XYZ file of C-alpha atoms in Angstrom:
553
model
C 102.382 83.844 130.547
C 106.138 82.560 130.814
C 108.239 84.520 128.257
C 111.999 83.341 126.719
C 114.410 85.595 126.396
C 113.852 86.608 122.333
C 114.102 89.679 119.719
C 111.052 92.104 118.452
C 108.873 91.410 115.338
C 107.562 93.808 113.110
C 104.471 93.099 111.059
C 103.292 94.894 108.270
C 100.141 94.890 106.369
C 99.058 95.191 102.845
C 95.634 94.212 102.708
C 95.075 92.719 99.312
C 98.552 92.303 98.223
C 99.067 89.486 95.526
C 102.565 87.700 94.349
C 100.388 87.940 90.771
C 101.443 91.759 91.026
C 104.515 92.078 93.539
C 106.671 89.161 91.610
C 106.508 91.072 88.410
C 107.243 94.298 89.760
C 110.077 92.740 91.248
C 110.860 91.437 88.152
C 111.044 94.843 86.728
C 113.208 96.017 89.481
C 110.405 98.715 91.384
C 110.426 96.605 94.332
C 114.052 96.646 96.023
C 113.142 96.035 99.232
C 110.749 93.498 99.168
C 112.892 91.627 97.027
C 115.382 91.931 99.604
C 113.328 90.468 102.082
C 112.098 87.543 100.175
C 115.533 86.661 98.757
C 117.261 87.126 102.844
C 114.346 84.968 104.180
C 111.197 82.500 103.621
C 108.015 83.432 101.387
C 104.771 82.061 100.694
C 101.046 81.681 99.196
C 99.007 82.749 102.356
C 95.380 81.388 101.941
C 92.620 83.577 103.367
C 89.621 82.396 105.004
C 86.103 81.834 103.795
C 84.441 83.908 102.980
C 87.004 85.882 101.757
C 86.491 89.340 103.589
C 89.289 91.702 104.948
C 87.070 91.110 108.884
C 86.978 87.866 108.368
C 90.622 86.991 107.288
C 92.028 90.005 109.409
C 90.512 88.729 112.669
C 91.761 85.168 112.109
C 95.197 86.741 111.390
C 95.955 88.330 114.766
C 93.947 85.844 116.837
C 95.000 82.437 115.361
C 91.465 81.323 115.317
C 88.596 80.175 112.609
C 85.687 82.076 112.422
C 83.486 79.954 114.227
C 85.667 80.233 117.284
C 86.038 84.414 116.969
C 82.229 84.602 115.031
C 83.242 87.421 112.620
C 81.734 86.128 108.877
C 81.544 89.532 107.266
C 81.292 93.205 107.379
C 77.894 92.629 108.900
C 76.093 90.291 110.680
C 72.063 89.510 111.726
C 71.165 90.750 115.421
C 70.283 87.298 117.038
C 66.425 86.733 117.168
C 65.801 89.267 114.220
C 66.222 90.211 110.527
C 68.389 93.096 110.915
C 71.577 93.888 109.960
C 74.467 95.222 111.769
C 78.233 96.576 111.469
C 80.195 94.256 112.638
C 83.129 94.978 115.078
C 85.088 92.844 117.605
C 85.281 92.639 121.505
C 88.726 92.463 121.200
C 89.157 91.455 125.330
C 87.377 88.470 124.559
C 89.013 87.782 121.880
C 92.728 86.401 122.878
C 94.615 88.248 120.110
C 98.269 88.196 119.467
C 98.228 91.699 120.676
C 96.525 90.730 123.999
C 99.148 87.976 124.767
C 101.899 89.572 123.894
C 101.214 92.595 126.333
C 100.179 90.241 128.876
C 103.439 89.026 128.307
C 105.187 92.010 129.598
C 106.254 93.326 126.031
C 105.634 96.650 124.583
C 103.092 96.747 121.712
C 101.745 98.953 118.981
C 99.119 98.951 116.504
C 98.524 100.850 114.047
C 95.437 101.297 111.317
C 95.280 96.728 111.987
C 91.216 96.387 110.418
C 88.318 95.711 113.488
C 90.486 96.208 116.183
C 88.116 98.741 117.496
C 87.311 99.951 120.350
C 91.276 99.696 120.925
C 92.133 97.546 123.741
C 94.029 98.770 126.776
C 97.551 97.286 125.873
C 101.137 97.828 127.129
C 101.757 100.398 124.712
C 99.669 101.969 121.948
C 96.929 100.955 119.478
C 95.431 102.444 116.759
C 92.228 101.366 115.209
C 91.266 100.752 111.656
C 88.410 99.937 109.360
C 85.395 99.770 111.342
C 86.625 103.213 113.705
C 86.054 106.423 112.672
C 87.995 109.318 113.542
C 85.180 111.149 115.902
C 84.867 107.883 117.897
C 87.974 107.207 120.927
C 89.842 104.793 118.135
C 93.041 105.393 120.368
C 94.575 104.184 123.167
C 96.172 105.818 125.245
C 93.356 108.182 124.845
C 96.228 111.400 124.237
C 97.364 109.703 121.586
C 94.236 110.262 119.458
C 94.591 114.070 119.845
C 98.175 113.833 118.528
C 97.494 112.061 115.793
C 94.517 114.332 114.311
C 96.913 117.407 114.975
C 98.802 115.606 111.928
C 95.497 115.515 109.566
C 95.482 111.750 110.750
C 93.148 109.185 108.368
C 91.613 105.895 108.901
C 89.780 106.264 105.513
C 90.425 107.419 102.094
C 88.378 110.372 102.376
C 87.515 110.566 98.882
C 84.756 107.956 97.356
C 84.983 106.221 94.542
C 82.164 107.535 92.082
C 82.976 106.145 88.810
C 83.986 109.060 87.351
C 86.401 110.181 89.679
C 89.094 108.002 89.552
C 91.954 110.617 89.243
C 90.478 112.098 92.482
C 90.371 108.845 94.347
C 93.533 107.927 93.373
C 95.428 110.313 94.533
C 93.878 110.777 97.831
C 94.257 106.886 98.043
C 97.959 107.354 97.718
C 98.331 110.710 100.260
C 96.210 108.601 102.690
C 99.319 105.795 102.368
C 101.702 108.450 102.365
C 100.412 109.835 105.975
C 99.831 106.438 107.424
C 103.609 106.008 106.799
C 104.969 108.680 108.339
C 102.752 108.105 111.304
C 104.136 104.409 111.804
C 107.834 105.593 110.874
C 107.138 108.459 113.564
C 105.704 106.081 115.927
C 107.839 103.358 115.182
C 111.227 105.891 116.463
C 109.331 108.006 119.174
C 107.588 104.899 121.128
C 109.392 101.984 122.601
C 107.939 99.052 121.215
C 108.479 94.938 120.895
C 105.772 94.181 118.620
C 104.709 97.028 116.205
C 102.407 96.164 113.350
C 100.535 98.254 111.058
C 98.120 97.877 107.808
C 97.842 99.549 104.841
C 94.554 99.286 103.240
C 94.868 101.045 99.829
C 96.440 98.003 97.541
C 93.128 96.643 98.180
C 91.056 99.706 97.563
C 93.096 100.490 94.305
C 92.500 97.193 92.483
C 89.467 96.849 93.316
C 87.959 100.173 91.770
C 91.193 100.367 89.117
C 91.663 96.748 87.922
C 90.345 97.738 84.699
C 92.722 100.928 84.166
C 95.684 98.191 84.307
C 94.446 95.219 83.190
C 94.009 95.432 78.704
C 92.071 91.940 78.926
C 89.294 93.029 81.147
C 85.446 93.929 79.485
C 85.766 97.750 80.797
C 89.281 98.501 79.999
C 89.514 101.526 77.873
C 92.993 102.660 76.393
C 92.764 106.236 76.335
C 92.505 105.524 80.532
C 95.214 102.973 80.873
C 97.510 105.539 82.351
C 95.604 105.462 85.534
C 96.526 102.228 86.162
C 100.253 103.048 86.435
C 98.949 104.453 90.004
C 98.628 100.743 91.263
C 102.523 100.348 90.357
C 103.217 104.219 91.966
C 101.340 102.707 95.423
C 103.040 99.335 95.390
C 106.249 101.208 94.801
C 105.718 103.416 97.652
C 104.665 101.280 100.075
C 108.166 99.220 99.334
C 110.514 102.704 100.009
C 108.409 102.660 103.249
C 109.361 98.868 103.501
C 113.022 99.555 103.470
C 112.281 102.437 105.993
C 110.992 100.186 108.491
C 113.423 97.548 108.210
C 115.848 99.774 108.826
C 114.778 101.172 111.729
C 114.068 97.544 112.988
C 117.502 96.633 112.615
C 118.769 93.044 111.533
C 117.770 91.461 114.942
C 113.808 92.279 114.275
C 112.163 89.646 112.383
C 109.884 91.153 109.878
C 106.754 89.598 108.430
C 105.181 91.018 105.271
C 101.216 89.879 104.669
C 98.344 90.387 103.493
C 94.528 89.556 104.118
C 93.626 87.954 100.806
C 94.751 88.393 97.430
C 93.292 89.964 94.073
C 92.176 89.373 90.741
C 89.070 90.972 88.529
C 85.801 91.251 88.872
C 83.331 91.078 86.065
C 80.003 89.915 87.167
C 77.440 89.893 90.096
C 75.386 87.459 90.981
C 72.160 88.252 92.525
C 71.294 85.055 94.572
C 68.289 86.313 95.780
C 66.604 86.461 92.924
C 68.067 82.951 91.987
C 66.454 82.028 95.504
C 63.173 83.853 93.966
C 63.064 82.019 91.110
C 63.397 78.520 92.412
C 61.094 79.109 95.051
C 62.549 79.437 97.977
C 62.217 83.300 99.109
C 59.119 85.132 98.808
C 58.418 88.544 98.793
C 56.480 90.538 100.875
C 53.161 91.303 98.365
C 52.846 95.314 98.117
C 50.738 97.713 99.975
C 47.868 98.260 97.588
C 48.772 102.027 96.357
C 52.620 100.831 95.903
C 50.933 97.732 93.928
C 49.509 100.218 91.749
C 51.787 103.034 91.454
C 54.803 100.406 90.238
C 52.345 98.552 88.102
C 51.423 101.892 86.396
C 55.087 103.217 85.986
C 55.573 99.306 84.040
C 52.842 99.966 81.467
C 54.149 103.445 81.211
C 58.237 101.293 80.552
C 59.139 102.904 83.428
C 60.873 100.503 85.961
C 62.397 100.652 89.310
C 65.866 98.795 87.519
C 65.533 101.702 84.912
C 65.537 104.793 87.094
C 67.820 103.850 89.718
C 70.407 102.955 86.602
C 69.644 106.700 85.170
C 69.828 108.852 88.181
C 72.229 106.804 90.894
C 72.702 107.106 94.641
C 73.607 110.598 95.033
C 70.395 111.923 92.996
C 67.966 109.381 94.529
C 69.093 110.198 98.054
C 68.297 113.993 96.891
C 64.841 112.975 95.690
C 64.593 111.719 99.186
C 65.462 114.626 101.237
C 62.422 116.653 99.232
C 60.183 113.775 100.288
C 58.676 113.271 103.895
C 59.538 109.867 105.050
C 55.868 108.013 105.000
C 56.420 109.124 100.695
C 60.464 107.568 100.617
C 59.090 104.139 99.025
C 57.839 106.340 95.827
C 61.516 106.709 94.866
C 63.697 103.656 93.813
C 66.163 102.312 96.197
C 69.219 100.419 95.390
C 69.323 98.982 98.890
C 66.242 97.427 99.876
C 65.727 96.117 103.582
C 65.798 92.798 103.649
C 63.955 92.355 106.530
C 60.851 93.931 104.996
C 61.019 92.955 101.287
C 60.940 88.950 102.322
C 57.595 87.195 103.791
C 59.156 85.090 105.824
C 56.265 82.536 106.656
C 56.863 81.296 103.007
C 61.090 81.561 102.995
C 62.969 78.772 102.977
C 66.218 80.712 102.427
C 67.765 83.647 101.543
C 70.860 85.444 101.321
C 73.224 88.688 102.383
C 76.499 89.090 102.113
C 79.549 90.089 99.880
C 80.448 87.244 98.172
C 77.861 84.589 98.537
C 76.423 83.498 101.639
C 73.283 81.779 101.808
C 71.208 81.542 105.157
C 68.481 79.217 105.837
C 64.856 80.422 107.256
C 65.847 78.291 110.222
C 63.034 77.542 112.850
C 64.689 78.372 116.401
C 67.370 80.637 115.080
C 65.702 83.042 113.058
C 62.495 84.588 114.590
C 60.143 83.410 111.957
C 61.796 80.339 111.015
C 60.132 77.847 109.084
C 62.704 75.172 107.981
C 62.542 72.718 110.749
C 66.556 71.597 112.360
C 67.274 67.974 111.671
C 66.189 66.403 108.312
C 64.349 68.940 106.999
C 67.583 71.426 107.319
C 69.661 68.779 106.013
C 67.487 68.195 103.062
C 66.975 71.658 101.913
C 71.055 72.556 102.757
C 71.469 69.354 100.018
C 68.818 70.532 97.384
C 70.207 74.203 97.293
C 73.615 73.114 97.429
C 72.875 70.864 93.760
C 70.508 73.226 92.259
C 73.440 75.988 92.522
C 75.640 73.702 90.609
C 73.287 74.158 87.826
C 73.894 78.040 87.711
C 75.140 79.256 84.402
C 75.789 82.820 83.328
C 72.652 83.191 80.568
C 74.876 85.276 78.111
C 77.665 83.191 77.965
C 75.690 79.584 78.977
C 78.839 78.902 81.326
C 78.512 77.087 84.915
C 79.327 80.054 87.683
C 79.858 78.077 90.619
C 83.126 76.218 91.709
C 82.391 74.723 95.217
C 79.777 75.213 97.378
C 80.717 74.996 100.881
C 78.176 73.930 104.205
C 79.083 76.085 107.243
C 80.223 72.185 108.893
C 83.168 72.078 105.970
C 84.427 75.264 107.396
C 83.980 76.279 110.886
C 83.881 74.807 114.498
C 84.059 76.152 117.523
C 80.707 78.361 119.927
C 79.796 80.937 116.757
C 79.036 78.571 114.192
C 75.272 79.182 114.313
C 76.370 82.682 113.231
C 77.771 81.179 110.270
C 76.044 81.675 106.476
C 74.659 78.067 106.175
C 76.134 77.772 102.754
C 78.815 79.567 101.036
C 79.105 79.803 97.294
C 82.439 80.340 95.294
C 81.558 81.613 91.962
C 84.357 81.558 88.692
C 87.174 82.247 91.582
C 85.762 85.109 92.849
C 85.741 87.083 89.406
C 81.833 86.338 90.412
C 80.140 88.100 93.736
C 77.088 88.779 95.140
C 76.696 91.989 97.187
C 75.009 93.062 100.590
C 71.146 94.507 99.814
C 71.634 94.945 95.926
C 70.171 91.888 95.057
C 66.219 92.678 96.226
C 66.346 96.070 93.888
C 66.866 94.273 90.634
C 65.500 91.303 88.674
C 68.761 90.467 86.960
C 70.343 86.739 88.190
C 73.465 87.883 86.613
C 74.403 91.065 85.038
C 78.150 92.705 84.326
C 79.553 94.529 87.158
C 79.121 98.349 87.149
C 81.223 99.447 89.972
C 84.202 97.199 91.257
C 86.364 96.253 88.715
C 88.370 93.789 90.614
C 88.042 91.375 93.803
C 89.203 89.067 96.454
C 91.037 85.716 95.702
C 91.822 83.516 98.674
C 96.007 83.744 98.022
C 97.251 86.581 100.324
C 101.081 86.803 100.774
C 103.978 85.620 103.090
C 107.252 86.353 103.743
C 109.729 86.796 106.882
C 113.092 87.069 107.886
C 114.974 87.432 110.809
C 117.718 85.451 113.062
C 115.444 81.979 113.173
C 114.486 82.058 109.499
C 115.462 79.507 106.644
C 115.769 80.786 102.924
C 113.021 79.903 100.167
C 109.639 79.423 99.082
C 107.091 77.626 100.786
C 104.153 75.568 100.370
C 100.866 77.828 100.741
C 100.158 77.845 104.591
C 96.695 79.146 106.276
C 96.080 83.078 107.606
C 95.457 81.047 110.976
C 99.634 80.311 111.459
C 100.586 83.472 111.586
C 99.792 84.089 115.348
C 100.725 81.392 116.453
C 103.828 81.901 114.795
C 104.491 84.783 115.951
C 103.782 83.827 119.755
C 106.573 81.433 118.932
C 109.194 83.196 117.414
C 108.512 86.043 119.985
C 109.247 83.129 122.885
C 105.752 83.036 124.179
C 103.216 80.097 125.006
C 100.344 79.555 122.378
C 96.863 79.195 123.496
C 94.951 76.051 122.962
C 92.143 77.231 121.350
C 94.003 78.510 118.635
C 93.317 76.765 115.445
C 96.457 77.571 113.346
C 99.618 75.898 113.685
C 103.837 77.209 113.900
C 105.131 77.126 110.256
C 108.074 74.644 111.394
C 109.034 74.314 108.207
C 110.573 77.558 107.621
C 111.913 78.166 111.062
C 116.230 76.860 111.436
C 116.352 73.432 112.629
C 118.604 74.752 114.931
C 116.444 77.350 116.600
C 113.383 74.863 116.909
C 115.337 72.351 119.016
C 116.682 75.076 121.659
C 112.826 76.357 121.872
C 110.399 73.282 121.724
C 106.904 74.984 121.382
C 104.714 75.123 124.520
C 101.403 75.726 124.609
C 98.916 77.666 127.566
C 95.121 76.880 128.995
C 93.212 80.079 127.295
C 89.702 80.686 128.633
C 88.909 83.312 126.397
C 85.509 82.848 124.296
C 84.987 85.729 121.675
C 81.824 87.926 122.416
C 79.956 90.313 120.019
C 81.038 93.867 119.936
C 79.185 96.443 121.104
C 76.106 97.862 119.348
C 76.350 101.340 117.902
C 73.763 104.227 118.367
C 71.077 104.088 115.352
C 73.410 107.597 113.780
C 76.754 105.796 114.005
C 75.334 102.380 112.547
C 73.633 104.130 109.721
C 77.493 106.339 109.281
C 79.356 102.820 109.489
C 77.148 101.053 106.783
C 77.130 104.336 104.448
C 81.114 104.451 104.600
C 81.798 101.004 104.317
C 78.858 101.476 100.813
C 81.585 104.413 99.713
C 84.286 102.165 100.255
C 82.938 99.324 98.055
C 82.535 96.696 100.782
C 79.171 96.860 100.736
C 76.152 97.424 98.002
């Protein structure tokens, strides 16, 4: 790849960071430094993808592409030709990140803690996995570097779980995992050359969405006597703009530094169990029970003794006890809050159904899914169209209000060789302050009930800013997570591939600048393939960590 003659770029992270929070801590004067960079260069709304999941919008950040082209929907994802339900995680060779040109480029990079960027690609330079890795798996390259790093207590997690009644405990290990993943990208940042560094910090994101509550005196579970726990949101966002300054510092005036996030925030008050919606309208079906679990349920109902009942009483940690006691042919005699979907549905009489973390509905598609019985053309068409009105009929049954904003097919929102991974229909439910969540929905019979655990969610308005030598001064229209690589390719002097979807934010770049380096783009022949498959041990430890973490239920 031809290469101009241009300066570094630093890019950091803050996965969920929202101007809703930043601006008025700025305001307040407990954000010097990112005031300083939005008032020396350009800022804006950066809208996430859909659905709104860190995966999702963090592999369309560093690869430029939609998720049809890079096939990463969620945290998880079907195994073609079957029911079940995997981790998801990126073949980042196949991919064509920014990371990948770049180093092909000749030009020193380093990664740290960037979300799905494992198994961590061979670079010119370092890289450092995130979410997804986990710290007894290779999640370094070079391969040394994972040794040094775990000499220093090293984290990719908060390694304290959010519990509910916990939250002093979470918080604060939330905040020392921050405060170690800063010193390890100041420490990297001054001991390895580098021409593209970018690192993520995860824990804005984890914060609010356990925490909202603790900070915000409108919302249904705020409690008073608790509202100084919410002053740890501030703390972090404080932090995290000291560390800022840091790293502008040691970039020097020449670097041009990009601020983001994944996605934005807001609360969370309800969930939406669309299964049972699905259920009651007819088009899932459950498996009918084994004859002795027939009766034993039936029994504990006359007795007002339900599965919704016990699970709510004794929670994960006790039922997974009960468990252990239990040999595995007796686990079904104890309620689970995460049914398998792939053997609670009957699937000869499913039309469609639905997994996911916000709202994704899939249709019982003959050819695609093994027992399919929704025939492609018409039929598909039809059904896609009666789901799509019925769901605009969904109303919250305590309040009587309509839940669902837009309902989007997966043709509105993706192209490119992964669409048929796609959910078939998306649902966007009271901005997001509305969710469904992964395997929850099959242990209750609730359509909508308050929110128990999460507090606070996803919106689609991440943030943007950047400064540096080619820069103009301002705010900007709301661009899309897909320019920032290709922005970046450009400001760095390098080609863009043609595949990518996104598109240079011209508008914020000096006239001047623009017409001494007309954009150029390169052939790519990249086509995104599906991660490797973990052992049955390390999928089961993914799934169960990304449960602690809240992203799935």
């Amino acid at each position: 790849m031809d290469v101009d003659e241009s300066g570094r770029l630093l890019i950091v992270g803050w996965d969920g960071a929202t101007f809703d929070l930043i601006k008025p801590y700025i305001d307040q004067g407990l954000m010097p430094n990112t005031q300083k960079l939005l008032a020396q260069g350009a800022h804006r709304v950066l809208n996430s993808t859909i659905p709104t999941l860190s995966p999702t919008a963090w592999t369309s950040f560093f690869t430029g592409k939609n998720p049809g082209r890079h096939g990463t929907f969620d945290f998880v994802y079907r195994r073609p030709g079957t029911y079940e339900i995997l981790s998801t995680r990126n073949h980042l060779p196949s991919l064509g990140t920014l990371f990948h040109w770049i180093s092909q480029s000749g030009r020193q990079v380093g990664t740290l803690n960037v979300p799905f960027t494992y198994p961590p690609q061979p670079v010119n330079g370092f890289m450092v996995s995130g979410l997804g890795a986990d710290l007894n798996w290779e999640f370094a390259h070079p391969p040394a570097l994972r040794d040094e790093l775990l000499s220093r207590d090293y984290r990719i997690d908060n390694p304290v779980h959010y519990q509910g009644d916990n939250d002093e405990a979470y918080l604060d290990a939330a905040l020392e995992t921050s405060r170690i993943r800063a010193e390890t990208a100041l420490e990297l940042m001054k001991s390895r050359p580098w021409d593209f560094f970018m690192v993520v910090f995860m824990n804005i994101d984890q914060l609010l969405s356990f925490v909202w509550h603790h900070m915000d005196e409108s919302h249904p579970r705020h409690d008073p006597e608790l509202a100084h726990l919410g002053d740890k949101i501030k703390e972090l966002h404080q932090y995290l703009d000291q560390v800022l300054g840091e790293m502008m510092a040691l970039a020097g005036d020449e670097t041009t530094v990009i601020l983001a996030s994944d996605h934005g925030m807001g609360p969370l008050y309800k969930e939406v169990f669309l299964n049972n919606w699905l259920r009651e309208a007819g088009y899932m079906m459950d498996q009918q029970p084994q004859v002795a679990k027939g009766t034993y349920w039936h029994l504990m109902r006359r007795l007002g003794i339900t599965r919704e009942g016990i699970w709510r009483r004794i929670g994960r940690a006790r039922t997974q006890q009960m468990k252990a006691l239990l040999p595995e042919v007796l686990h079904w005699l104890i309620p689970t809050e995460h049914p398998d979907l792939a053997n609670q549905i009957d699937w000869s009489k499913t039309k469609a159904y639905g997994f996911g973390n916000i709202g994704q509905i899939y249709v019982n598609l003959a050819g695609r899914e093994p027992m399919g019985i929704v025939q492609p053309g018409e039929e598909y068409e039809a059904l896609v169209n009666e789901i799509k009105e019925q769901l605009y009929k969904l109303a919250d049954p305590e309040s009587g209000e309509l839940l669902v904003d837009k309902v989007y097919t997966k043709s509105e929102l993706y192209e490119g060789p992964h669409v048929d991974l796609a959910p078939d229909l998306n649902v966007i439910m009271k901005d997001y302050s509305y969710i469904t969540q992964m395997r929850r929905e099959l242990a209750f019979r609730d359509v909508v009930r308050p929110f128990l655990g999460m507090s606070g969610f996803h919106r689609r308005e991440g943030i943007f800013a950047i400064k540096g030598p080619a820069i103009q001064q301002g705010e900007f229209e709301p661009a899309s997570i897909l320019d920032v690589t290709p922005t970046a390719l450009y400001l760095m002097g390098l080609e863009i591939p043609d595949d990518v979807d996104g598109s240079v934010m011209v508008d914020l770049i000096e006239p001047d600048f623009q017409s001494q380096h007309p954009i150029r783009t390169v052939q790519s022949t990249v086509i995104a393939e599906m991660g490797e498959v973990l052992t049955n041990e390390d999928e089961e430890k993914v799934q169960e960590r990304l449960r602690a973490l809240g992203y799935l239920k």
